[in-house]
Coordinates of C-alpha atoms in Angstrom, one line a residue:
M1 CA -9.0 24.0 55.4
R2 CA -6.3 25.6 53.1
I3 CA -4.6 22.2 52.9
L4 CA -7.8 20.5 51.8
Y5 CA -8.4 23.1 49.1
G6 CA -4.8 22.7 48.0
F7 CA -5.2 18.9 47.6
L8 CA -8.5 19.5 45.7
A9 CA -6.8 22.0 43.4
L10 CA -3.9 19.6 42.9
G11 CA -6.2 16.7 42.2
A12 CA -8.3 18.6 39.8
T13 CA -5.2 19.8 37.9
A14 CA -4.0 16.2 37.7
V15 CA -7.3 14.9 36.4
L16 CA -7.6 17.7 33.8
T17 CA -4.1 17.4 32.4
S18 CA -4.2 13.6 32.3
G19 CA -7.6 13.6 30.7
C20 CA -6.1 14.8 27.4
H21 CA -4.6 11.4 26.9
F22 CA -7.9 9.5 27.1
Y23 CA -8.9 10.5 23.6
E24 CA -5.9 9.6 21.5
Q25 CA -6.7 8.2 18.0
P26 CA -6.2 4.4 18.1
C27 CA -3.9 2.8 15.5
P28 CA -5.3 -0.1 13.5
A29 CA -3.6 -3.5 14.1
I30 CA -2.6 -3.9 10.5
A31 CA 0.7 -5.6 9.5
Q32 CA 2.6 -4.3 6.6
A33 CA 3.6 -6.7 3.9
S34 CA 7.3 -6.7 2.9
A35 CA 6.8 -7.1 -0.8
V36 CA 7.2 -5.6 -4.3
S37 CA 3.9 -5.5 -6.0
L38 CA 3.4 -5.5 -9.8
R39 CA 0.5 -4.3 -11.9
V40 CA 0.3 -5.2 -15.6
E41 CA -1.7 -2.5 -17.3
R42 CA -4.9 -3.5 -19.1
S43 CA -3.5 -2.4 -22.5
Y44 CA -0.5 -4.8 -22.0
V45 CA -2.3 -7.8 -20.5
P46 CA -2.8 -9.5 -23.9
S47 CA 1.0 -9.5 -24.4
V48 CA 1.7 -11.3 -21.1
K49 CA 1.5 -14.9 -20.1
S50 CA 4.0 -15.1 -17.3
V51 CA 6.3 -12.8 -15.4
H52 CA 9.5 -13.5 -13.4
L53 CA 10.6 -10.7 -11.0
K54 CA 13.9 -10.3 -9.2
A55 CA 14.4 -7.6 -6.6
C56 CA 17.6 -6.8 -4.8
Q57 CA 17.8 -4.5 -1.7
D58 CA 20.6 -4.0 0.8
G59 CA 22.6 -6.8 -0.8
V60 CA 19.7 -9.4 -0.5
C61 CA 17.9 -10.6 -3.6
K62 CA 14.6 -12.4 -4.0
E63 CA 13.1 -13.7 -7.2
A64 CA 10.1 -15.7 -8.3
D65 CA 7.7 -16.4 -11.1
L66 CA 4.7 -14.2 -10.0
E67 CA 1.2 -15.6 -9.7
L68 CA -0.7 -13.1 -11.7
M69 CA -4.3 -12.6 -10.7
P70 CA -7.0 -10.2 -12.1
G71 CA -6.8 -6.7 -10.7
T72 CA -9.9 -5.1 -9.3
V73 CA -11.2 -1.7 -8.4
S74 CA -13.8 -0.7 -5.7
V75 CA -17.1 0.7 -7.0
D76 CA -19.2 2.7 -4.6
Q77 CA -22.7 1.3 -4.1
G78 CA -24.0 4.2 -2.0
C79 CA -25.2 4.6 1.5
T80 CA -28.6 4.0 3.2
G81 CA -28.7 7.5 4.5
D82 CA -26.6 10.4 6.0
G83 CA -26.8 9.5 9.7
P84 CA -24.0 8.0 11.8
D85 CA -26.0 4.7 12.1
D86 CA -26.5 4.3 8.4
S87 CA -24.3 2.0 6.3
C88 CA -22.4 2.4 3.1
S89 CA -21.1 -0.4 0.8
A90 CA -18.8 -1.0 -2.2
T91 CA -18.0 -3.9 -4.4
S92 CA -14.9 -5.0 -6.3
V93 CA -15.1 -5.4 -10.0
P94 CA -12.3 -6.5 -12.4
D95 CA -10.5 -3.6 -14.1
G96 CA -8.7 -5.6 -16.8
T97 CA -5.3 -5.5 -15.2
L98 CA -3.2 -8.3 -13.7
V99 CA -1.5 -8.1 -10.3
G100 CA 1.2 -10.1 -8.5
M101 CA 3.5 -9.8 -5.5
L102 CA 7.1 -10.8 -4.8
M103 CA 7.5 -11.3 -1.0
L104 CA 10.6 -10.0 0.6
D105 CA 12.1 -10.8 4.0
V106 CA 12.4 -7.1 4.9
L107 CA 11.5 -3.9 3.1
T108 CA 13.5 -0.8 3.9
E109 CA 13.9 2.7 2.5
S110 CA 17.0 1.7 0.5
P111 CA 16.8 1.6 -3.3
I112 CA 15.6 -1.6 -4.9
D113 CA 17.1 -3.0 -8.2
A114 CA 14.3 -4.7 -10.0
S115 CA 14.6 -6.9 -13.1
L116 CA 11.6 -8.4 -14.9
T117 CA 11.4 -11.0 -17.6
G118 CA 8.5 -13.1 -18.9
T119 CA 6.8 -14.7 -21.8
S120 CA 4.0 -13.8 -24.1
P121 CA 1.0 -16.1 -24.8
N122 CA 2.8 -17.5 -27.9
G123 CA 5.8 -18.4 -25.8
A124 CA 8.1 -15.6 -27.1
P125 CA 10.2 -13.8 -24.4
L126 CA 9.1 -10.4 -23.2
P127 CA 11.7 -7.7 -23.4
Q128 CA 13.8 -7.7 -20.2
R129 CA 13.0 -4.6 -18.1
S130 CA 15.1 -3.2 -15.3
L131 CA 14.5 -0.3 -12.8
T132 CA 16.2 1.0 -9.7
F133 CA 13.7 2.8 -7.5
T134 CA 13.3 3.9 -3.9
P135 CA 10.2 2.6 -1.9
T136 CA 7.7 5.3 -1.1
S137 CA 6.5 6.1 2.4
D138 CA 3.3 7.3 3.9
Y139 CA 1.5 7.7 7.2
P140 CA -2.0 6.5 6.2
F141 CA -3.3 6.4 9.8
G142 CA -1.4 9.5 11.1
Q143 CA 2.1 10.1 12.3
Q144 CA 1.3 8.4 15.7
C145 CA 0.6 5.1 14.0
G146 CA 3.9 4.8 12.1
K147 CA 5.2 4.8 8.6
F148 CA 4.2 2.4 5.9
L149 CA 6.6 1.6 3.0
G150 CA 5.5 0.7 -0.5
A151 CA 7.3 -0.8 -3.4
S152 CA 4.9 -0.9 -6.3
L153 CA 5.7 -1.3 -10.0
I154 CA 3.7 -0.9 -13.2
L155 CA 4.4 -2.9 -16.4
D156 CA 3.1 -1.7 -19.8
A157 CA 4.3 -1.6 -23.4
D158 CA 6.5 1.4 -22.5
G159 CA 8.4 -0.5 -19.8
L160 CA 8.6 -0.8 -16.1
R161 CA 8.0 2.2 -13.8
Q162 CA 7.3 2.9 -10.2
S163 CA 3.8 3.4 -8.7
G164 CA 3.6 5.5 -5.6
L165 CA 2.0 4.2 -2.4
N166 CA -0.1 7.3 -2.0
Q167 CA -0.6 7.8 -5.7
S168 CA -4.3 7.5 -6.7
I169 CA -4.7 5.6 -9.9
E170 CA -8.0 5.8 -11.7
P171 CA -8.4 2.7 -13.8
D172 CA -10.5 2.8 -17.0
I173 CA -13.1 0.2 -16.2
P174 CA -14.4 -1.6 -19.3
A175 CA -18.1 -1.2 -20.0
G176 CA -20.4 -4.2 -19.5

């Protein structure tokens, strides 16, 4: 009988200790883009017709004319209630910025040398801008899901600067 109780105690201990692993937070199946993103600030958009970006990291350079598209911001449209079965929604609205991306083969934590040229709407060249920066890192889904790297730049009349991956930017949305 003592042997039976011993097996029961051992089995209960195994079930209780292994039960802790059944409730781990799942990680989303989201791939990270290896890219340098660029946002042209709303105040500088009238000065920009085209942008050419070159980025060098770990001895490898990529460059391209960026396809600039209107930037957007999410606007909360509220929820149907407060319960777990209620739904919430948001919509994207233009924020007056332009955004583009330069795809890289690999993005690492090494510094990036970025160089930007472009043209204005009247065909005049934009001032050449250069910046050396280090990609930012964040764990948006928790440490168990791995690190995401971000290489984001902002262009405005003052020049080229880095935008952080986990930096919240509140755009000024035009009325109307």
